Amino acid sequence: MRTDVEITATADRGVRHRATGGLAVRVTSPGHVQLIGTAATPLGGDEIAIRIRVEPGAHLSVGTVAATIALPARDRADSRARWEIEVGAGGRLRLDPQPTVVAGGAVHTSDVVAEIDPTGILDLYEHVQIGRAVRIDRATTTDLDRIDRDRTGSWTGGLRVTVGGEIWLAHRVMLGASTPAAAIGHRAMSNVFRFPDDRPEEVHPSEFAARLRLAGEATLTSALGASVTVTRRLTDALDTAALVPNG
C-alpha cells in the first residue's frame, strides 16, 4: 500500500492537509495536528511519504495517536517511510511522533529530510524499538520492555538537515540483528534534534547517551539502550538540561 500525507501550516489560513492510504490527519486545535492510522501500515512492501511544510511565520505541532508498528507481509519483509520537512522564515515546527516498533521479521527504513530557513525553529523527536511482542496503549506507549527475543526485525534510519542551503547534519543509524548495537544488547534508540540551540555538549557518564553540539547553533541528543523506555528517559534528561524554551 502507498500512503501519502501532505500538511501545510500557514500564518493566516490555519492548517491545510490531505491524506491517502493508511493514515489520516486530524486538526486537534489551532496549529496542532495528529496522524491517525486508518489501516495496518507499514506492512512489507508498503511505502509512506509524509510532507510537512511550515510557511513563513506559521507554527505547527505534529504528533501521532499511537505507536507505528512495522510488520512483515507474507511474501515481503521490507517497508519504507520518508518524511520531507520544510520550515520557512520565522516558522516553527515540533514533530514528536510516538515510537516506531519494528516487529520480528520486518525490515523497515525511515528517512527524514529537513530544510530550515536560518530564522526558523525545528524540534524533531524520533524513537525506535526493535521487538516483536510489546504492550502498547492506543494513546501512548506505556511499556516497551516486554520483548520477545526469539526473532528480531531491523531498522535503518537517516536524518539529513539543511539550514539556509547548507548541510548541517547527515547521518544513518542501524538497529537489529547483526548490527554493532545488537551485539551489546541495544535494541532501541531515541533522537532529539533542535535548531536553533547553542548549548554545549554533554555526555552521560555511564550510558550510551549524549547531547552533541553541531556546527552552527543546533544540537542532536541521542541514546541507545535495551528499550525505548530507557532511551526516552536518557534523552529527556540530557535534552531538557539548561534548555531555554524557544519563543
PDB file of C-alpha atoms in Angstrom:
ATOM      1  CA  MET A   1       0.000   0.000   0.000  1.00  0.00           C
ATOM      2  CA  ARG A   2       1.105   3.527  -0.770  1.00  0.00           C
ATOM      3  CA  THR A   3       0.355   6.229   1.806  1.00  0.00           C
ATOM      4  CA  ASP A   4       0.765   9.931   1.034  1.00  0.00           C
ATOM      5  CA  VAL A   5       0.259  12.727   3.548  1.00  0.00           C
ATOM      6  CA  GLU A   6       0.665  16.451   2.964  1.00  0.00           C
ATOM      7  CA  ILE A   7       0.382  19.038   5.745  1.00  0.00           C
ATOM      8  CA  THR A   8       0.833  22.770   5.219  1.00  0.00           C
ATOM      9  CA  ALA A   9       0.716  25.287   8.058  1.00  0.00           C
ATOM     10  CA  THR A  10       0.068  28.923   7.197  1.00  0.00           C
ATOM     11  CA  ALA A  11       0.245  32.026   9.343  1.00  0.00           C
ATOM     12  CA  ASP A  12      -3.183  33.353   8.291  1.00  0.00           C
ATOM     13  CA  ARG A  13      -5.216  30.405   6.963  1.00  0.00           C
ATOM     14  CA  GLY A  14      -4.531  27.680   9.512  1.00  0.00           C
ATOM     15  CA  VAL A  15      -3.556  24.142   8.508  1.00  0.00           C
ATOM     16  CA  ARG A  16      -4.327  22.545   5.156  1.00  0.00           C
ATOM     17  CA  HIS A  17      -3.912  18.795   4.712  1.00  0.00           C
ATOM     18  CA  ARG A  18      -4.722  15.783   2.604  1.00  0.00           C
ATOM     19  CA  ALA A  19      -4.016  12.087   3.057  1.00  0.00           C
ATOM     20  CA  THR A  20      -4.483   8.856   1.127  1.00  0.00           C
ATOM     21  CA  GLY A  21      -3.696   5.294   2.121  1.00  0.00           C
ATOM     22  CA  GLY A  22      -3.216   4.135   5.696  1.00  0.00           C
ATOM     23  CA  LEU A  23      -3.018   7.480   7.524  1.00  0.00           C
ATOM     24  CA  ALA A  24      -5.413  10.340   8.183  1.00  0.00           C
ATOM     25  CA  VAL A  25      -4.818  13.839   9.575  1.00  0.00           C
ATOM     26  CA  ARG A  26      -6.856  15.439  12.336  1.00  0.00           C
ATOM     27  CA  VAL A  27      -6.517  19.072  13.421  1.00  0.00           C
ATOM     28  CA  THR A  28      -6.983  18.903  17.201  1.00  0.00           C
ATOM     29  CA  SER A  29      -6.523  22.619  17.939  1.00  0.00           C
ATOM     30  CA  PRO A  30      -5.109  25.637  16.080  1.00  0.00           C
ATOM     31  CA  GLY A  31      -1.623  24.710  14.898  1.00  0.00           C
ATOM     32  CA  HIS A  32      -1.792  21.154  16.297  1.00  0.00           C
ATOM     33  CA  VAL A  33      -2.381  18.012  14.224  1.00  0.00           C
ATOM     34  CA  GLN A  34      -2.322  14.277  14.858  1.00  0.00           C
ATOM     35  CA  LEU A  35      -1.660  11.455  12.405  1.00  0.00           C
ATOM     36  CA  ILE A  36      -4.139   8.607  12.838  1.00  0.00           C
ATOM     37  CA  GLY A  37      -3.807   5.117  11.417  1.00  0.00           C
ATOM     38  CA  THR A  38      -6.744   4.043   9.250  1.00  0.00           C
ATOM     39  CA  ALA A  39      -5.232   0.718   8.149  1.00  0.00           C
ATOM     40  CA  ALA A  40      -2.398  -1.558   9.205  1.00  0.00           C
ATOM     41  CA  THR A  41       0.745   0.088   7.839  1.00  0.00           C
ATOM     42  CA  PRO A  42       3.604  -0.268   7.256  1.00  0.00           C
ATOM     43  CA  LEU A  43       3.433  -3.884   6.170  1.00  0.00           C
ATOM     44  CA  GLY A  44       6.036  -5.475   3.931  1.00  0.00           C
ATOM     45  CA  GLY A  45       6.007  -3.673   0.586  1.00  0.00           C
ATOM     46  CA  ASP A  46       4.333  -0.520   1.947  1.00  0.00           C
ATOM     47  CA  GLU A  47       5.651   2.971   1.286  1.00  0.00           C
ATOM     48  CA  ILE A  48       4.757   6.015   3.382  1.00  0.00           C
ATOM     49  CA  ALA A  49       5.544   9.571   2.253  1.00  0.00           C
ATOM     50  CA  ILE A  50       4.799  12.449   4.640  1.00  0.00           C
ATOM     51  CA  ARG A  51       5.416  16.037   3.573  1.00  0.00           C
ATOM     52  CA  ILE A  52       5.193  18.839   6.114  1.00  0.00           C
ATOM     53  CA  ARG A  53       5.550  22.478   5.115  1.00  0.00           C
ATOM     54  CA  VAL A  54       5.532  25.334   7.608  1.00  0.00           C
ATOM     55  CA  GLU A  55       5.144  28.597   5.749  1.00  0.00           C
ATOM     56  CA  PRO A  56       6.843  31.816   6.905  1.00  0.00           C
ATOM     57  CA  GLY A  57       5.593  32.916  10.302  1.00  0.00           C
ATOM     58  CA  ALA A  58       3.465  29.807  10.932  1.00  0.00           C
ATOM     59  CA  HIS A  59       3.690  27.460  13.926  1.00  0.00           C
ATOM     60  CA  LEU A  60       2.843  23.755  13.797  1.00  0.00           C
ATOM     61  CA  SER A  61       2.961  20.770  16.165  1.00  0.00           C
ATOM     62  CA  VAL A  62       2.631  17.244  14.709  1.00  0.00           C
ATOM     63  CA  GLY A  63       2.159  14.047  16.685  1.00  0.00           C
ATOM     64  CA  THR A  64       0.668  10.570  16.334  1.00  0.00           C
ATOM     65  CA  VAL A  65      -2.060   8.982  18.454  1.00  0.00           C
ATOM     66  CA  ALA A  66      -0.309   5.604  18.691  1.00  0.00           C
ATOM     67  CA  ALA A  67       2.970   3.871  18.039  1.00  0.00           C
ATOM     68  CA  THR A  68       3.795   2.827  14.475  1.00  0.00           C
ATOM     69  CA  ILE A  69       4.304  -0.939  14.144  1.00  0.00           C
ATOM     70  CA  ALA A  70       6.234  -2.213  11.121  1.00  0.00           C
ATOM     71  CA  LEU A  71       5.184  -5.779  10.256  1.00  0.00           C
ATOM     72  CA  PRO A  72       6.380  -8.221   7.580  1.00  0.00           C
ATOM     73  CA  ALA A  73       3.994  -9.328   4.871  1.00  0.00           C
ATOM     74  CA  ARG A  74       3.633 -12.950   3.865  1.00  0.00           C
ATOM     75  CA  ASP A  75       5.830 -12.522   0.783  1.00  0.00           C
ATOM     76  CA  ARG A  76       7.852  -9.402   1.606  1.00  0.00           C
ATOM     77  CA  ALA A  77       9.640  -8.063   4.682  1.00  0.00           C
ATOM     78  CA  ASP A  78      10.729  -4.552   3.720  1.00  0.00           C
ATOM     79  CA  SER A  79       8.811  -1.292   4.140  1.00  0.00           C
ATOM     80  CA  ARG A  80       9.817   2.343   3.857  1.00  0.00           C
ATOM     81  CA  ALA A  81       8.843   5.730   5.276  1.00  0.00           C
ATOM     82  CA  ARG A  82      10.063   9.148   4.173  1.00  0.00           C
ATOM     83  CA  TRP A  83       9.464  12.482   5.894  1.00  0.00           C
ATOM     84  CA  GLU A  84      10.078  15.659   3.930  1.00  0.00           C
ATOM     85  CA  ILE A  85      10.071  18.787   6.093  1.00  0.00           C
ATOM     86  CA  GLU A  86      10.311  22.467   5.184  1.00  0.00           C
ATOM     87  CA  VAL A  87      10.310  25.293   7.731  1.00  0.00           C
ATOM     88  CA  GLY A  88      10.099  28.808   6.313  1.00  0.00           C
ATOM     89  CA  ALA A  89      11.341  32.130   7.667  1.00  0.00           C
ATOM     90  CA  GLY A  90      10.131  32.696  11.210  1.00  0.00           C
ATOM     91  CA  GLY A  91       8.237  29.397  11.167  1.00  0.00           C
ATOM     92  CA  ARG A  92       8.298  26.771  13.874  1.00  0.00           C
ATOM     93  CA  LEU A  93       7.715  23.005  13.764  1.00  0.00           C
ATOM     94  CA  ARG A  94       7.584  20.484  16.573  1.00  0.00           C
ATOM     95  CA  LEU A  95       7.471  16.910  15.252  1.00  0.00           C
ATOM     96  CA  ASP A  96       7.034  14.400  18.068  1.00  0.00           C
ATOM     97  CA  PRO A  97       5.514  11.077  16.926  1.00  0.00           C
ATOM     98  CA  GLN A  98       5.057   8.031  19.140  1.00  0.00           C
ATOM     99  CA  PRO A  99       7.769   5.352  18.763  1.00  0.00           C
ATOM    100  CA  THR A 100       8.219   3.103  15.757  1.00  0.00           C
ATOM    101  CA  VAL A 101       8.245  -0.576  16.740  1.00  0.00           C
ATOM    102  CA  VAL A 102       9.785  -2.996  14.240  1.00  0.00           C
ATOM    103  CA  ALA A 103       8.315  -6.463  14.664  1.00  0.00           C
ATOM    104  CA  GLY A 104      10.166  -9.722  14.217  1.00  0.00           C
ATOM    105  CA  GLY A 105      10.928 -10.442  10.582  1.00  0.00           C
ATOM    106  CA  ALA A 106      10.255  -6.874   9.413  1.00  0.00           C
ATOM    107  CA  VAL A 107      12.860  -4.702   7.675  1.00  0.00           C
ATOM    108  CA  HIS A 108      11.959  -1.026   7.913  1.00  0.00           C
ATOM    109  CA  THR A 109      13.766   2.021   6.526  1.00  0.00           C
ATOM    110  CA  SER A 110      12.988   5.592   7.557  1.00  0.00           C
ATOM    111  CA  ASP A 111      14.440   8.776   6.102  1.00  0.00           C
ATOM    112  CA  VAL A 112      13.871  12.292   7.415  1.00  0.00           C
ATOM    113  CA  VAL A 113      14.934  15.207   5.230  1.00  0.00           C
ATOM    114  CA  ALA A 114      14.511  18.711   6.655  1.00  0.00           C
ATOM    115  CA  GLU A 115      15.143  22.124   5.123  1.00  0.00           C
ATOM    116  CA  ILE A 116      15.088  25.042   7.558  1.00  0.00           C
ATOM    117  CA  ASP A 117      15.295  28.770   6.991  1.00  0.00           C
ATOM    118  CA  PRO A 118      18.018  30.308   9.223  1.00  0.00           C
ATOM    119  CA  THR A 119      15.262  32.134  11.131  1.00  0.00           C
ATOM    120  CA  GLY A 120      13.084  29.042  11.508  1.00  0.00           C
ATOM    121  CA  ILE A 121      12.777  26.694  14.506  1.00  0.00           C
ATOM    122  CA  LEU A 122      12.700  22.888  14.425  1.00  0.00           C
ATOM    123  CA  ASP A 123      12.259  20.471  17.343  1.00  0.00           C
ATOM    124  CA  LEU A 124      12.390  16.922  15.966  1.00  0.00           C
ATOM    125  CA  TYR A 125      11.935  13.743  18.024  1.00  0.00           C
ATOM    126  CA  GLU A 126      12.459  10.140  16.923  1.00  0.00           C
ATOM    127  CA  HIS A 127      12.128   6.913  18.930  1.00  0.00           C
ATOM    128  CA  VAL A 128      12.604   3.358  17.625  1.00  0.00           C
ATOM    129  CA  GLN A 129      12.238  -0.066  19.260  1.00  0.00           C
ATOM    130  CA  ILE A 130      13.256  -3.430  17.810  1.00  0.00           C
ATOM    131  CA  GLY A 131      10.963  -6.163  19.091  1.00  0.00           C
ATOM    132  CA  ARG A 132       8.073  -8.443  18.275  1.00  0.00           C
ATOM    133  CA  ALA A 133       5.803  -8.672  21.311  1.00  0.00           C
ATOM    134  CA  VAL A 134       5.111  -5.389  23.067  1.00  0.00           C
ATOM    135  CA  ARG A 135       2.312  -3.922  25.133  1.00  0.00           C
ATOM    136  CA  ILE A 136       1.087  -0.641  23.663  1.00  0.00           C
ATOM    137  CA  ASP A 137      -1.666   1.706  24.772  1.00  0.00           C
ATOM    138  CA  ARG A 138      -3.543   3.274  21.862  1.00  0.00           C
ATOM    139  CA  ALA A 139      -2.844   6.793  23.086  1.00  0.00           C
ATOM    140  CA  THR A 140       0.770   6.361  24.117  1.00  0.00           C
ATOM    141  CA  THR A 141       3.492   3.758  24.514  1.00  0.00           C
ATOM    142  CA  THR A 142       3.240   2.557  28.111  1.00  0.00           C
ATOM    143  CA  ASP A 143       5.628  -0.374  28.228  1.00  0.00           C
ATOM    144  CA  LEU A 144       8.114  -1.491  25.579  1.00  0.00           C
ATOM    145  CA  ASP A 145      10.254  -3.657  27.854  1.00  0.00           C
ATOM    146  CA  ARG A 146       8.320  -6.907  27.302  1.00  0.00           C
ATOM    147  CA  ILE A 147      10.019  -8.053  24.122  1.00  0.00           C
ATOM    148  CA  ASP A 148      10.036 -11.496  22.556  1.00  0.00           C
ATOM    149  CA  ARG A 149      13.719 -12.008  21.842  1.00  0.00           C
ATOM    150  CA  ASP A 150      13.326 -15.100  19.668  1.00  0.00           C
ATOM    151  CA  ARG A 151      13.227 -13.101  16.449  1.00  0.00           C
ATOM    152  CA  THR A 152      14.185  -9.553  15.634  1.00  0.00           C
ATOM    153  CA  GLY A 153      13.421  -7.060  12.946  1.00  0.00           C
ATOM    154  CA  SER A 154      15.806  -4.482  11.570  1.00  0.00           C
ATOM    155  CA  TRP A 155      15.624  -0.715  11.134  1.00  0.00           C
ATOM    156  CA  THR A 156      17.732   1.781   9.212  1.00  0.00           C
ATOM    157  CA  GLY A 157      17.156   5.472   9.808  1.00  0.00           C
ATOM    158  CA  GLY A 158      18.592   8.506   8.057  1.00  0.00           C
ATOM    159  CA  LEU A 159      18.423  12.135   9.177  1.00  0.00           C
ATOM    160  CA  ARG A 160      19.516  14.977   6.913  1.00  0.00           C
ATOM    161  CA  VAL A 161      19.094  18.615   7.919  1.00  0.00           C
ATOM    162  CA  THR A 162      19.834  21.629   5.714  1.00  0.00           C
ATOM    163  CA  VAL A 163      19.849  25.160   7.092  1.00  0.00           C
ATOM    164  CA  GLY A 164      19.884  28.041   4.631  1.00  0.00           C
ATOM    165  CA  GLY A 165      21.001  25.684   1.856  1.00  0.00           C
ATOM    166  CA  GLU A 166      23.936  24.247   3.862  1.00  0.00           C
ATOM    167  CA  ILE A 167      24.027  20.686   5.198  1.00  0.00           C
ATOM    168  CA  TRP A 168      24.279  20.725   8.990  1.00  0.00           C
ATOM    169  CA  LEU A 169      23.607  17.066   9.702  1.00  0.00           C
ATOM    170  CA  ALA A 170      23.634  13.851   7.663  1.00  0.00           C
ATOM    171  CA  HIS A 171      23.809  10.500   9.400  1.00  0.00           C
ATOM    172  CA  ARG A 172      22.389   6.988   9.392  1.00  0.00           C
ATOM    173  CA  VAL A 173      21.774   4.514  12.200  1.00  0.00           C
ATOM    174  CA  MET A 174      21.066   0.776  12.041  1.00  0.00           C
ATOM    175  CA  LEU A 175      19.360  -1.357  14.676  1.00  0.00           C
ATOM    176  CA  GLY A 176      18.544  -5.048  14.715  1.00  0.00           C
ATOM    177  CA  ALA A 177      20.226  -8.367  14.188  1.00  0.00           C
ATOM    178  CA  SER A 178      23.899  -8.391  13.095  1.00  0.00           C
ATOM    179  CA  THR A 179      24.435  -4.714  13.957  1.00  0.00           C
ATOM    180  CA  PRO A 180      27.046  -3.437  16.432  1.00  0.00           C
ATOM    181  CA  ALA A 181      24.242  -2.101  18.623  1.00  0.00           C
ATOM    182  CA  ALA A 182      22.622  -5.539  18.892  1.00  0.00           C
ATOM    183  CA  ALA A 183      25.933  -7.091  19.858  1.00  0.00           C
ATOM    184  CA  ILE A 184      25.873  -5.148  23.131  1.00  0.00           C
ATOM    185  CA  GLY A 185      22.159  -5.523  23.769  1.00  0.00           C
ATOM    186  CA  HIS A 186      20.923  -2.220  22.337  1.00  0.00           C
ATOM    187  CA  ARG A 187      17.519  -2.658  20.711  1.00  0.00           C
ATOM    188  CA  ALA A 188      16.217   0.903  20.918  1.00  0.00           C
ATOM    189  CA  MET A 189      17.225   4.452  20.021  1.00  0.00           C
ATOM    190  CA  SER A 190      15.980   7.961  20.714  1.00  0.00           C
ATOM    191  CA  ASN A 191      16.991  11.168  18.941  1.00  0.00           C
ATOM    192  CA  VAL A 192      16.131  14.802  19.580  1.00  0.00           C
ATOM    193  CA  PHE A 193      17.301  17.427  17.083  1.00  0.00           C
ATOM    194  CA  ARG A 194      16.923  21.108  17.934  1.00  0.00           C
ATOM    195  CA  PHE A 195      17.566  24.209  15.877  1.00  0.00           C
ATOM    196  CA  PRO A 196      18.488  26.771  16.995  1.00  0.00           C
ATOM    197  CA  ASP A 197      20.265  25.570  20.117  1.00  0.00           C
ATOM    198  CA  ASP A 198      23.656  26.776  21.320  1.00  0.00           C
ATOM    199  CA  ARG A 199      24.027  24.637  24.450  1.00  0.00           C
ATOM    200  CA  PRO A 200      27.388  22.872  24.900  1.00  0.00           C
ATOM    201  CA  GLU A 201      27.902  19.146  24.586  1.00  0.00           C
ATOM    202  CA  GLU A 202      27.035  16.850  27.468  1.00  0.00           C
ATOM    203  CA  VAL A 203      27.751  13.121  27.777  1.00  0.00           C
ATOM    204  CA  HIS A 204      26.010  10.731  30.150  1.00  0.00           C
ATOM    205  CA  PRO A 205      28.827   9.262  32.251  1.00  0.00           C
ATOM    206  CA  SER A 206      27.565   5.662  32.369  1.00  0.00           C
ATOM    207  CA  GLU A 207      25.213   5.226  29.406  1.00  0.00           C
ATOM    208  CA  PHE A 208      25.328   5.377  25.597  1.00  0.00           C
ATOM    209  CA  ALA A 209      23.783   8.832  25.559  1.00  0.00           C
ATOM    210  CA  ALA A 210      24.992  12.320  24.701  1.00  0.00           C
ATOM    211  CA  ARG A 211      23.911  15.764  23.600  1.00  0.00           C
ATOM    212  CA  LEU A 212      26.164  16.861  20.744  1.00  0.00           C
ATOM    213  CA  ARG A 213      26.695  20.431  19.630  1.00  0.00           C
ATOM    214  CA  LEU A 214      26.567  20.550  15.834  1.00  0.00           C
ATOM    215  CA  ALA A 215      28.246  23.079  13.578  1.00  0.00           C
ATOM    216  CA  GLY A 216      26.354  26.310  13.985  1.00  0.00           C
ATOM    217  CA  GLU A 217      23.572  26.579  16.560  1.00  0.00           C
ATOM    218  CA  ALA A 218      21.993  23.126  16.691  1.00  0.00           C
ATOM    219  CA  THR A 219      22.110  20.057  18.923  1.00  0.00           C
ATOM    220  CA  LEU A 220      21.465  16.351  18.491  1.00  0.00           C
ATOM    221  CA  THR A 221      20.679  14.374  21.643  1.00  0.00           C
ATOM    222  CA  SER A 222      20.902  10.601  21.133  1.00  0.00           C
ATOM    223  CA  ALA A 223      20.675   7.480  23.259  1.00  0.00           C
ATOM    224  CA  LEU A 224      20.941   3.738  22.666  1.00  0.00           C
ATOM    225  CA  GLY A 225      19.584   1.153  25.089  1.00  0.00           C
ATOM    226  CA  ALA A 226      17.705  -2.063  25.680  1.00  0.00           C
ATOM    227  CA  SER A 227      14.283  -0.423  25.347  1.00  0.00           C
ATOM    228  CA  VAL A 228      12.754   2.839  24.229  1.00  0.00           C
ATOM    229  CA  THR A 229      11.595   3.369  27.793  1.00  0.00           C
ATOM    230  CA  VAL A 230      15.264   3.670  28.748  1.00  0.00           C
ATOM    231  CA  THR A 231      16.348   5.760  25.753  1.00  0.00           C
ATOM    232  CA  ARG A 232      13.483   8.241  26.174  1.00  0.00           C
ATOM    233  CA  ARG A 233      14.406   8.729  29.809  1.00  0.00           C
ATOM    234  CA  LEU A 234      18.044   9.359  28.890  1.00  0.00           C
ATOM    235  CA  THR A 235      17.308  11.800  26.085  1.00  0.00           C
ATOM    236  CA  ASP A 236      14.710  13.617  28.183  1.00  0.00           C
ATOM    237  CA  ALA A 237      17.281  14.168  30.923  1.00  0.00           C
ATOM    238  CA  LEU A 238      20.025  15.371  28.580  1.00  0.00           C
ATOM    239  CA  ASP A 239      17.804  17.349  26.217  1.00  0.00           C
ATOM    240  CA  THR A 240      15.987  19.346  28.887  1.00  0.00           C
ATOM    241  CA  ALA A 241      19.135  20.241  30.816  1.00  0.00           C
ATOM    242  CA  ALA A 242      19.599  24.009  30.646  1.00  0.00           C
ATOM    243  CA  LEU A 243      17.013  24.188  27.843  1.00  0.00           C
ATOM    244  CA  VAL A 244      15.548  27.647  27.323  1.00  0.00           C
ATOM    245  CA  PRO A 245      12.138  27.366  25.569  1.00  0.00           C
ATOM    246  CA  ASN A 246      12.044  28.960  22.115  1.00  0.00           C
ATOM    247  CA  GLY A 247       9.566  31.737  21.581  1.00  0.00           C
TER     248      GLY A 247
END
